[in-house]
Short mmCIF file of C-alpha atoms and ligand atoms in Angstrom, two decimals:
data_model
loop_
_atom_site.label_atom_id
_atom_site.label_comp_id
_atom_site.label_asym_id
_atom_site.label_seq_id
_atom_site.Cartn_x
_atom_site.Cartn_y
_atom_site.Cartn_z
CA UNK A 1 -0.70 0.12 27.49
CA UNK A 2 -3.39 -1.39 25.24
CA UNK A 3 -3.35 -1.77 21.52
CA UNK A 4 -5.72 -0.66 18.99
CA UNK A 5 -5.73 -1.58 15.40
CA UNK A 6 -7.56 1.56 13.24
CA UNK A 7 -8.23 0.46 9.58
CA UNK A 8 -10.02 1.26 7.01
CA UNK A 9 -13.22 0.25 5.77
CA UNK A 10 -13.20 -0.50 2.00
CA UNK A 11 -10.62 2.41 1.66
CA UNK A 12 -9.89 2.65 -2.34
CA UNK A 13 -13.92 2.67 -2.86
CA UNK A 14 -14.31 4.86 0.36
CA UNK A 15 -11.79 7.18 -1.11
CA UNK A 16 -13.40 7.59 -4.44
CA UNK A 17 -16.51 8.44 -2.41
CA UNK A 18 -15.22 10.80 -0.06
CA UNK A 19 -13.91 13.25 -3.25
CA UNK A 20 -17.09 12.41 -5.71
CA UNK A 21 -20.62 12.64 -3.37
CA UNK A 22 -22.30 11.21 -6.45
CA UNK A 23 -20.99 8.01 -5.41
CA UNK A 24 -22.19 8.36 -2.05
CA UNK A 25 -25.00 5.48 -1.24
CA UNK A 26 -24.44 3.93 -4.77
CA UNK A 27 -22.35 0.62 -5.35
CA UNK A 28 -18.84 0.67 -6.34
CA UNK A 29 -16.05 -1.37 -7.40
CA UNK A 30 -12.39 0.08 -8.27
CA UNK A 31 -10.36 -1.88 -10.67
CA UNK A 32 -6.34 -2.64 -10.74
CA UNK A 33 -3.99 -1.23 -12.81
CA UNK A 34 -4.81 -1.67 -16.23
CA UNK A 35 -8.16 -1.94 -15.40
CA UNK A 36 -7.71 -5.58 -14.74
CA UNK A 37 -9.95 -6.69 -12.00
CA UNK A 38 -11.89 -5.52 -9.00
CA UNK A 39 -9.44 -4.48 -5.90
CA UNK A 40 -12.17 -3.08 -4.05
CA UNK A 41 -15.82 -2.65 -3.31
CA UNK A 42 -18.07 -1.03 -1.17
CA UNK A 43 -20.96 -2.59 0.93
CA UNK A 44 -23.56 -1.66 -2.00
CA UNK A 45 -21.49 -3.79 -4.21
CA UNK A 46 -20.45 -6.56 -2.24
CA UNK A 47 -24.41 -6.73 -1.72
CA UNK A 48 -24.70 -7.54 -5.31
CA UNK A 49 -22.34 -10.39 -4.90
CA UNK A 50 -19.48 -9.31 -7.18
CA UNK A 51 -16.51 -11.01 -6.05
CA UNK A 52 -13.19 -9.69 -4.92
CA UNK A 53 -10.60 -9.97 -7.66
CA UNK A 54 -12.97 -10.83 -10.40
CA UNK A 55 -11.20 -10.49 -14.00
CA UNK A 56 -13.09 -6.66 -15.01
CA UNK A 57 -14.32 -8.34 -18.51
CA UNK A 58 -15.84 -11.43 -16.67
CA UNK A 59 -18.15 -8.70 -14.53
CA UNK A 60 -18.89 -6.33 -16.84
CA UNK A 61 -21.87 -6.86 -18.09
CA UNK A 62 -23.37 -7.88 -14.66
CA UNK A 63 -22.10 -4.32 -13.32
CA UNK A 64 -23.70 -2.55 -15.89
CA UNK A 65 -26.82 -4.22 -15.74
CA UNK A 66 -26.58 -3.45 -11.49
CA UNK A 67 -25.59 -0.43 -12.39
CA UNK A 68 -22.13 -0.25 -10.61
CA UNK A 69 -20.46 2.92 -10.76
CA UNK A 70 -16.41 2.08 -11.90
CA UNK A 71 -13.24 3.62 -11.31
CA UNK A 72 -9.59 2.91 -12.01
CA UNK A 73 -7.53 2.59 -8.92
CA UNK A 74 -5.95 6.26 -8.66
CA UNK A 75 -2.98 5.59 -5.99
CA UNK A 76 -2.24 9.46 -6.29
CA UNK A 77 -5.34 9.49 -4.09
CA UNK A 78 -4.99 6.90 -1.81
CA UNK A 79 -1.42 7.43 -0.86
CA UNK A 80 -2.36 11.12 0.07
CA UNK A 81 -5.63 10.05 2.32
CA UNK A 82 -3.32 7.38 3.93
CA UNK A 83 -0.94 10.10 4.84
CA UNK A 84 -3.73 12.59 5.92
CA UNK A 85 -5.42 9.57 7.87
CA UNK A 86 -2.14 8.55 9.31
CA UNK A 87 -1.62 12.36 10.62
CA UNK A 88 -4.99 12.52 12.25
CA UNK A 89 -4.50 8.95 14.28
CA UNK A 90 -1.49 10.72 15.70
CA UNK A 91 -2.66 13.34 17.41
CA UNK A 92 -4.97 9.96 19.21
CA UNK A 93 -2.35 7.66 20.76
CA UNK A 94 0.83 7.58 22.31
CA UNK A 95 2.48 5.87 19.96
CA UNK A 96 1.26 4.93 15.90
CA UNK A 97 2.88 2.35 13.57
CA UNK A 98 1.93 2.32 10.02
CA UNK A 99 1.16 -1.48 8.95
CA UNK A 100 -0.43 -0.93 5.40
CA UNK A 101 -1.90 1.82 3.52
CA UNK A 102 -4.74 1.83 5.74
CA UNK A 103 -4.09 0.12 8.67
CA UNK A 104 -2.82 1.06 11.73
CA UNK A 105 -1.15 -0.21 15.64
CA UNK A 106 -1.58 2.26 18.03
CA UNK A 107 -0.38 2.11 21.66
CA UNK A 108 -2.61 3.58 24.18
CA UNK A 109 -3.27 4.27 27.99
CA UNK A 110 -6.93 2.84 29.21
CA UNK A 111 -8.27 5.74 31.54
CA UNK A 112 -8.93 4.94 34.77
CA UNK A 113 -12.46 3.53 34.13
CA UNK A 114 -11.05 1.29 31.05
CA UNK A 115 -13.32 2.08 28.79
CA UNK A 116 -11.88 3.13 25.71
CA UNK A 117 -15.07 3.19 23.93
CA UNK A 118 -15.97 7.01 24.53
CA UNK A 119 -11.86 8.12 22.55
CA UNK A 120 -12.34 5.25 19.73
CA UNK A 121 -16.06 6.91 19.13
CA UNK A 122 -14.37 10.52 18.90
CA UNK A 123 -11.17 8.96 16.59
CA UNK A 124 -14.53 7.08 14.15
CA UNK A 125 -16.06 10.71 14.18
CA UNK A 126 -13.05 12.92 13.70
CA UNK A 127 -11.74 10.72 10.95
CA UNK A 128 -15.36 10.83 8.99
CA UNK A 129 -15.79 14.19 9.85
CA UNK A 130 -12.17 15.50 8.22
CA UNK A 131 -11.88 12.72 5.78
CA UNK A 132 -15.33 10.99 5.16
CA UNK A 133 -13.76 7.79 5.10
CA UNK A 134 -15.31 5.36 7.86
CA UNK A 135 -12.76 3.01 9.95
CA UNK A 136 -12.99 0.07 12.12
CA UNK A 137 -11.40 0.44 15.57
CA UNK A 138 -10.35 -3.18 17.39
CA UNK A 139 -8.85 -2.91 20.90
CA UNK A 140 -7.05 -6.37 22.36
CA UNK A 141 -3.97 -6.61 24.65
CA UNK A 142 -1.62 -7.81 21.76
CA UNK A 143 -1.79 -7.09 18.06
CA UNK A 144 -2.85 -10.30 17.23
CA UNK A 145 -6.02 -9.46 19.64
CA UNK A 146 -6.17 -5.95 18.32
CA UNK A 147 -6.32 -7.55 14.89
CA UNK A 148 -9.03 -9.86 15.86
CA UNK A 149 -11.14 -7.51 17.48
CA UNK A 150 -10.73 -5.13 14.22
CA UNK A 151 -12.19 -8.50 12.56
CA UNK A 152 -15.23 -8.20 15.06
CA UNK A 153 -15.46 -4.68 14.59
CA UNK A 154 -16.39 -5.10 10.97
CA UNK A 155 -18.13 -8.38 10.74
CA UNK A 156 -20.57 -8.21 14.31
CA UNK A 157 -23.54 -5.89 14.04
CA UNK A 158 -24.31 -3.58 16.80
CA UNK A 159 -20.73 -2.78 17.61
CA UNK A 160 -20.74 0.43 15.50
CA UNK A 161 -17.01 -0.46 14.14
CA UNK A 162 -15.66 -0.59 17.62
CA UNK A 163 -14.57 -3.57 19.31
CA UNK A 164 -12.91 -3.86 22.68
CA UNK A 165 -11.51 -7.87 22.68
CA UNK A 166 -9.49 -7.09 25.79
CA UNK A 167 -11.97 -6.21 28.56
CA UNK A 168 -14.78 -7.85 26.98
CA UNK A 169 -16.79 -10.40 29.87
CA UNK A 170 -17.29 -12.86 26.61
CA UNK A 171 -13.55 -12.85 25.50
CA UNK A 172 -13.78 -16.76 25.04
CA UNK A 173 -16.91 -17.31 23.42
CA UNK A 174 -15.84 -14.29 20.65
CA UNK A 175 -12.63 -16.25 20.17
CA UNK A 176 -14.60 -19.25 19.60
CA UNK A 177 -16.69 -17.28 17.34
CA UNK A 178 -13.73 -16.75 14.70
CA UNK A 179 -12.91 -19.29 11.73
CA UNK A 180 -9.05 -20.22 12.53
CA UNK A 181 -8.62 -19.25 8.44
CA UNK A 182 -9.38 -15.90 9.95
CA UNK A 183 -6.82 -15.36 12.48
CA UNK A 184 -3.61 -13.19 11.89
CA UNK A 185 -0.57 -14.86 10.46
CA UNK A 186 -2.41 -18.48 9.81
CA UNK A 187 -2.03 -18.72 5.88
CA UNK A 188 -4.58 -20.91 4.09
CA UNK A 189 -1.72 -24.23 4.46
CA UNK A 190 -1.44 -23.63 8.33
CA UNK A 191 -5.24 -23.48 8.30
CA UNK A 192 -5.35 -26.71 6.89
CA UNK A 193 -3.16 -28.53 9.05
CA UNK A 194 -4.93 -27.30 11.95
CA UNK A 195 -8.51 -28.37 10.50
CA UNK A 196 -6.98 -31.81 10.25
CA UNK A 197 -6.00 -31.70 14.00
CA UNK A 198 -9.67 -30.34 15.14
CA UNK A 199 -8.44 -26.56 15.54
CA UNK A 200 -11.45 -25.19 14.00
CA UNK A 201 -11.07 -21.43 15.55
CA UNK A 202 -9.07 -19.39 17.21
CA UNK A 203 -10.10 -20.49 20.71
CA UNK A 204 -9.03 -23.90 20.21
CA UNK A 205 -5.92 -22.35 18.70
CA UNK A 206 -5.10 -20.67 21.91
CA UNK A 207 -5.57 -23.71 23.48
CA UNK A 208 -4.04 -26.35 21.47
CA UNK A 209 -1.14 -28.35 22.76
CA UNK A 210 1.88 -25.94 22.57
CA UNK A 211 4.29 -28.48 21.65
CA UNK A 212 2.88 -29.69 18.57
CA UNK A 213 2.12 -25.78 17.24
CA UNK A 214 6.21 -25.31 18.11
CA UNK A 215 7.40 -28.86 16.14
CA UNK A 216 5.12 -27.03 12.99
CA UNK A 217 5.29 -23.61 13.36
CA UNK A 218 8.77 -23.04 15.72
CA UNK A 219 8.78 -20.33 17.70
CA UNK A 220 6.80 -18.43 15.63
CA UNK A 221 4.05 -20.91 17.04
CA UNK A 222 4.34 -20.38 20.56
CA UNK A 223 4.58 -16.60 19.54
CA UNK A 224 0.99 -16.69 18.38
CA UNK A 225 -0.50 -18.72 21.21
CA UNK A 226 0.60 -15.99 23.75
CA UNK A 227 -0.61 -13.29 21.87
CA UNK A 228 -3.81 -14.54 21.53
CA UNK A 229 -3.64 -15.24 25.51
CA UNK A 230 -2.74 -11.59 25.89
CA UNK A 231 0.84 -11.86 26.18
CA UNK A 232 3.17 -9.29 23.99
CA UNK A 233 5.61 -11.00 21.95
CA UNK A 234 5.14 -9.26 18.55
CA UNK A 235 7.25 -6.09 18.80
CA UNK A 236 5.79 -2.37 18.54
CA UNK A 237 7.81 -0.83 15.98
CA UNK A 238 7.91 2.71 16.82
CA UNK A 239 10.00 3.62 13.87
CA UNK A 240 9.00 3.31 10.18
CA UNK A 241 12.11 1.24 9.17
CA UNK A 242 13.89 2.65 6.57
CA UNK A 243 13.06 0.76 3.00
CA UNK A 244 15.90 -1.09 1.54
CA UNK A 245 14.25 -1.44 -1.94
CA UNK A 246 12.11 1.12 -4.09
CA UNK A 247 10.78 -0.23 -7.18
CA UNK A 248 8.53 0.99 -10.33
CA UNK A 249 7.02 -1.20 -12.14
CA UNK A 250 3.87 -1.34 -14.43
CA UNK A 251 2.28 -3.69 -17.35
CA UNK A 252 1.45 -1.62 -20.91
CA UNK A 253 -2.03 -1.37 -21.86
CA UNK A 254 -0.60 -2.94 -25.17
CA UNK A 255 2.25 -4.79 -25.98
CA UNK A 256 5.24 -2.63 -27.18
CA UNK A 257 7.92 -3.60 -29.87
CA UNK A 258 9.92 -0.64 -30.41
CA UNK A 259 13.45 0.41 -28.30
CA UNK A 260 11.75 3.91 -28.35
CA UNK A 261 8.44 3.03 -26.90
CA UNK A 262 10.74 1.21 -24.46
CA UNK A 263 13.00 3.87 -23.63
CA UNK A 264 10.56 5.91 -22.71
CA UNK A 265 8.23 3.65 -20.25
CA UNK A 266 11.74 3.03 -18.80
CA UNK A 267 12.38 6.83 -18.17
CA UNK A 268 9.15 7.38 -16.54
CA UNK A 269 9.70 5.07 -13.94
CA UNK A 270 13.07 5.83 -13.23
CA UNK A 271 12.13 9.54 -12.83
CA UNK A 272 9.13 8.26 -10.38
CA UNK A 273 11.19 6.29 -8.52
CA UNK A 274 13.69 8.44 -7.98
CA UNK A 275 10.85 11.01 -7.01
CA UNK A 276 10.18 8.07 -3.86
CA UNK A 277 13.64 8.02 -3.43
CA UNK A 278 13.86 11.70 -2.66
CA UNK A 279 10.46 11.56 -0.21
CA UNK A 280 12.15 8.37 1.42
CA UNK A 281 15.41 11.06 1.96
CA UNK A 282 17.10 7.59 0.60
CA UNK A 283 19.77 7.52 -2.13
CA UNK A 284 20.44 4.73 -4.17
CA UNK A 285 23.68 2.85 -5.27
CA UNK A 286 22.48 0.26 -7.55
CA UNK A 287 19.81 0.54 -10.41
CA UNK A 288 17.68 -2.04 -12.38
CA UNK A 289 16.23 -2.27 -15.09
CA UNK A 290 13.76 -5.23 -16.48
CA UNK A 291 11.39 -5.91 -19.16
CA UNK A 292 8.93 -9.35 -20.11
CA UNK A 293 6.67 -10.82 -22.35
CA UNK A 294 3.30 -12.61 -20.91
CA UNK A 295 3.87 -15.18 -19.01
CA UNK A 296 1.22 -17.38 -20.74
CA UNK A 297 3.57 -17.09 -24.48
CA UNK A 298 6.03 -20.23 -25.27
CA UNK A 299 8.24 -17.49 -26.29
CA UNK A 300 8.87 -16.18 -22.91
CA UNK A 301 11.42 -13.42 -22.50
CA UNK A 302 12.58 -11.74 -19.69
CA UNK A 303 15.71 -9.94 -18.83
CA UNK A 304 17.53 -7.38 -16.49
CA UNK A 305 20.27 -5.08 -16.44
CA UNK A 306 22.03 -3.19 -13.70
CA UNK A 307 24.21 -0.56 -12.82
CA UNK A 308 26.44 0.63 -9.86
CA UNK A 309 26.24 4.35 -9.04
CA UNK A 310 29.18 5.62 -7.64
CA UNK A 311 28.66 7.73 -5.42
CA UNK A 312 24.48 6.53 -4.61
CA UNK A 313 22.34 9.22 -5.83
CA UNK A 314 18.94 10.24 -5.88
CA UNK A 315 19.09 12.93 -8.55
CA UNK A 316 16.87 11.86 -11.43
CA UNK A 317 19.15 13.18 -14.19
CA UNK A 318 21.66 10.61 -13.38
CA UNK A 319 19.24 7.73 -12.58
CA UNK A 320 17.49 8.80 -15.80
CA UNK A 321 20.80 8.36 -17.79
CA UNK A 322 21.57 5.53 -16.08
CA UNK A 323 18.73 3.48 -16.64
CA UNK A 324 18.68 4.51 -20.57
CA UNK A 325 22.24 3.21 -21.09
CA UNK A 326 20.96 -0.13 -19.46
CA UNK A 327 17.96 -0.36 -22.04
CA UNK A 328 19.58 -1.63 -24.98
CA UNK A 329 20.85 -4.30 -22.68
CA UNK A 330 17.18 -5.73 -22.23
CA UNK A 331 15.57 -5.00 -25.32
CA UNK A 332 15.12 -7.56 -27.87
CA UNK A 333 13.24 -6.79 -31.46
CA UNK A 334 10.53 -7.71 -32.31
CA UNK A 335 9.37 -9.48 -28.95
CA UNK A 336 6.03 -8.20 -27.58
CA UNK A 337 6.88 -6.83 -24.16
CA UNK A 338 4.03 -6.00 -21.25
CA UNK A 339 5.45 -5.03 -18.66
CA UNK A 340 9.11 -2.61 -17.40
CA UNK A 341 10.87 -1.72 -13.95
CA UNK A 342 13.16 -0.28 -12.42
CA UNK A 343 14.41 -1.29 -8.99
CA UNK A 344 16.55 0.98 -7.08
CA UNK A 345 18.37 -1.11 -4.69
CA UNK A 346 21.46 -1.14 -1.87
CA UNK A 347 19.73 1.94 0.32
CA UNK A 348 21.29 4.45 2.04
CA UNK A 349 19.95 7.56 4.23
CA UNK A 350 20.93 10.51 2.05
CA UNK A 351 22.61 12.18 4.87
CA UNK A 352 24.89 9.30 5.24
CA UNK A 353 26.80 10.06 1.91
CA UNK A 354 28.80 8.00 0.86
CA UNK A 355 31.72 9.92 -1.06
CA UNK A 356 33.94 8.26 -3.33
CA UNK A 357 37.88 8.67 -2.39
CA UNK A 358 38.55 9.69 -6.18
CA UNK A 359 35.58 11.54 -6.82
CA UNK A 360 35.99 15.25 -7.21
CA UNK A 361 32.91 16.24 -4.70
CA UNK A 362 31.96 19.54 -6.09
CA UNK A 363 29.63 21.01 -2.79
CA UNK A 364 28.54 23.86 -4.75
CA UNK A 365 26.92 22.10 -7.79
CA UNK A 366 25.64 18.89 -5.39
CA UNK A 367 23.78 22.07 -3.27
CA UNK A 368 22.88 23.22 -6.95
CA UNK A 369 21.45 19.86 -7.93
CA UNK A 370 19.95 19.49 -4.27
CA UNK A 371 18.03 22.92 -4.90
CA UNK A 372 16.64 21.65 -8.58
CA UNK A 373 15.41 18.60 -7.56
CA UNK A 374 13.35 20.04 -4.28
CA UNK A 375 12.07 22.81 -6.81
CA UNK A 376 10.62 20.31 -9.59
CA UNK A 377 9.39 18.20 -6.30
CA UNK A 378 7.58 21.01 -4.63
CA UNK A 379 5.95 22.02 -8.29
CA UNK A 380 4.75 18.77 -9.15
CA UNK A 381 3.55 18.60 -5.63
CA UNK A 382 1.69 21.66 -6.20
CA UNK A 383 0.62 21.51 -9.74
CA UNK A 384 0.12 17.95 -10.11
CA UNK A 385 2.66 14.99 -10.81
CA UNK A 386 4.24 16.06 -14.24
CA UNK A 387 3.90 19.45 -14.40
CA UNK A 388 7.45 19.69 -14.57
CA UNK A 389 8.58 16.91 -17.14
CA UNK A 390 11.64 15.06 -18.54
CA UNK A 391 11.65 14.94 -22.35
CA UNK A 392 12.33 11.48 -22.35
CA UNK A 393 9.33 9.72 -21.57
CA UNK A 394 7.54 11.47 -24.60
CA UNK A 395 4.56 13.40 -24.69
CA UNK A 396 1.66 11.51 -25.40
CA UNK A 397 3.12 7.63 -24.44
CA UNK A 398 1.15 5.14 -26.51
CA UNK A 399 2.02 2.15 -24.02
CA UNK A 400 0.68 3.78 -20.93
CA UNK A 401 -1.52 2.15 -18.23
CA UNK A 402 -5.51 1.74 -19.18
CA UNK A 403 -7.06 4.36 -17.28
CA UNK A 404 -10.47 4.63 -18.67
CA UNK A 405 -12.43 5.39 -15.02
CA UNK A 406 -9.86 7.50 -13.66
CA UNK A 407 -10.75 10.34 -10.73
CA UNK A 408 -9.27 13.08 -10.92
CA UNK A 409 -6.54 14.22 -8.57
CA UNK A 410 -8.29 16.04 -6.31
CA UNK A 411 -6.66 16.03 -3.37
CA UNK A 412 -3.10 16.34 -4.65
CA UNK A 413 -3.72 18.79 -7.78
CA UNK A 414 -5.26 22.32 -7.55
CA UNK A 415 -6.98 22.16 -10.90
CA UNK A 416 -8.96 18.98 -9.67
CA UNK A 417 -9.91 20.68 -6.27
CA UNK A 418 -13.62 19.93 -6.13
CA UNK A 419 -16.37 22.40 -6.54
CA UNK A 420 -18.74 22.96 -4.61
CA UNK A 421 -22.35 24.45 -5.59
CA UNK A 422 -24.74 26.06 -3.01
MG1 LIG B 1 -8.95 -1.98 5.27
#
């Protein structure tokens, strides 16, 4: 079996493209929540020479003046083109682990010839073709090589995004070719200390003197040397592993003073998260809630409440009431907060149940609940997130996240289904 790591190039700003053709050839950067600073650009842009993770008011005027189309990241989108992408790869390997939102390991057999080339050229085709978004393919005998040769894939020209590290006749002299800073699992501290010792790529970090990598790094030292000689010692983890934490959390476009404005950022997230709960098929049997000011105030404030939920639930009526007896608990007057969570912690599978001894366990009404909760999921699946809402989060929330170049939902709502005019 070989590995191949499929990822995506410049996905946020390759998503926006692939649902608005006006954006298509034109440069474009997509900003973080709040509109706070560029997350991700596409080749036009990064021509210009707008950094990654520039503050959005720093750039602004240069953007304009380049004219750089904007939007504000829309992770309705991405999540559902990572899940579409993810369900294509599938049907194009033996076996697929899902690193990041769009990224990647597959496991796969080299035909008898060993070229893999001719399938990663048909995965690059049938991805753009269904999807328009354009990938990388890098092939190695580890992950760590699969993850180099994804580097290769991207950054040599002529290899049309694929890159097969493993069988290639020049294996050293690429290795040589990449920056040590660049190679997976070094962090900018370990890249120092092997500058210092003359490890200046990732040749000469295959090759270093094993002993000294294991007295800095321990075994996960060692680890990386094999790898990088083309022996497996990171695992393939066949199995998404289960989360043991879901969290909401999100910084107001203004600061808010009131227990109302409060209560209500608080119920929208605990209604989201228990929406991810309920797609995870998790339950939960502890719930947080927090709240800050800026960090940058001398009058910093912070503080968290929690709650036990006996038995763990997922049904967003009770996390809902449970998180809005906690908010009193972390709201202070006249404080300016930014930013709210809620954490949903202590994990279980939901068909793993936990019942409480003393509990009266009602099946009929739990079925009941069950029923409701699939209902309002499938709608707003349907219809677009909040088509079916809770009253407490308000109608029009004053404190909600800056938006201003937001895309519409149009792969996850019908009413923002693109048109198409012939
Ligand atoms: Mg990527």
């Amino acid at each position: 079996m070989t590995i191949a790591l499929i990822d995506g190039n410049n996905f946020y700003a390759a998503c926006e493209q692939s649902i608005d053709p006006s954006l298509v050839d034109q440069p474009l950067v997509v900003l973080s929540n709040n509109d706070g600073c560029i997350i991700s650009r596409n080749a036009e842009a990064k021509a210009f020479g707008i950094p990654m993770g520039a503050p959005f008011f720093k750039v602004r005027t240069k953007l304009k003046q380049y004219g750089v189309k904007i939007r504000s990241s829309n992770y309705a989108l991405y999540g559902d083109m990572s899940e579409r992408f993810m369900n294509l790869i599938k049907n194009y390997c033996e076996e697929l682990e899902i690193y990041s939102i769009d990224e990647a390991f597959v496991n796969i057999k080299r035909p008898m010839n060993c070229n893999l080339h001719p399938w990663a050229k048909e995965l690059r085709t049938h991805i753009y073709q269904n999807l328009s978004l354009p990938i990388a393919i890098g092939i190695g005998a580890t992950k760590t090589q699969a993850k180099l040769a994804n580097y290769l894939a991207k950054k040599v020209a002529d290899t049309a995004g694929i890159f097969d590290l493993e069988i290639s006749k020049h294996q050293e002299d690429w290795l040589e070719s990449i920056a040590v800073e660049n190679v997976w699992g070094i962090g900018h501290k370990m890249a120092q200390w092997c500058r210092l010792r003359g490890i200046n790529n990732a040749l000469q970090l295959r090759d270093a003197p094993s002993h000294e990598l294991k007295a800095k790094l321990g075994i996960t030292g060692i680890r990386l040397q094999n790898e990088l000689k083309g022996v497996r010692c990171i695992p393939f983890a066949k199995y998404n592993k289960a989360k043991k934490e879901t969290c909401v959390s999100r910084s107001f476009n203004k600061p808010i003073t009131t227990m109302d404005e409060l209560r209500q950022a608080i119920s929208s997230y605990a209604v989201r998260a228990s929406e991810k709960l309920r797609k995870q098929n998790q339950v939960a049997g502890i719930i947080t809630i927090f709240t800050r000011t800026s960090l940058h105030k001398a009058t910093f404030y912070s503080k968290s409440a929690s709650k036990r939920l006996k038995p763990h639930s997922n049904d967003t009526s009770i996390l809902l009431n449970a998180s809005l007896a906690l908010t009193p608990e972390i709201f202070k007057q006249n404080l300016p907060l930014i930013k709210a969570g809620v954490i949903m912690q202590d994990l279980q599978e939901d068909k793993y149940l936990q019942l409480h001894l003393f509990e009266t366990y009602n099946s009929q009404s739990t079925i009941q609940r069950k029923v409701l909760m699939q209902t309002i999921d499938n709608l707003n699946q349907r219809y677009g997130s909040n088509t079916v809402r809770w009253t407490a989060y308000g109608t029009s929330p004053t404190w909600s996240m800056r938006r201003k170049y937001l895309s519409p939902s149009a792969t996850t709502r019908l009413t923002d289904i693109p048109i198409v005019i012939s």
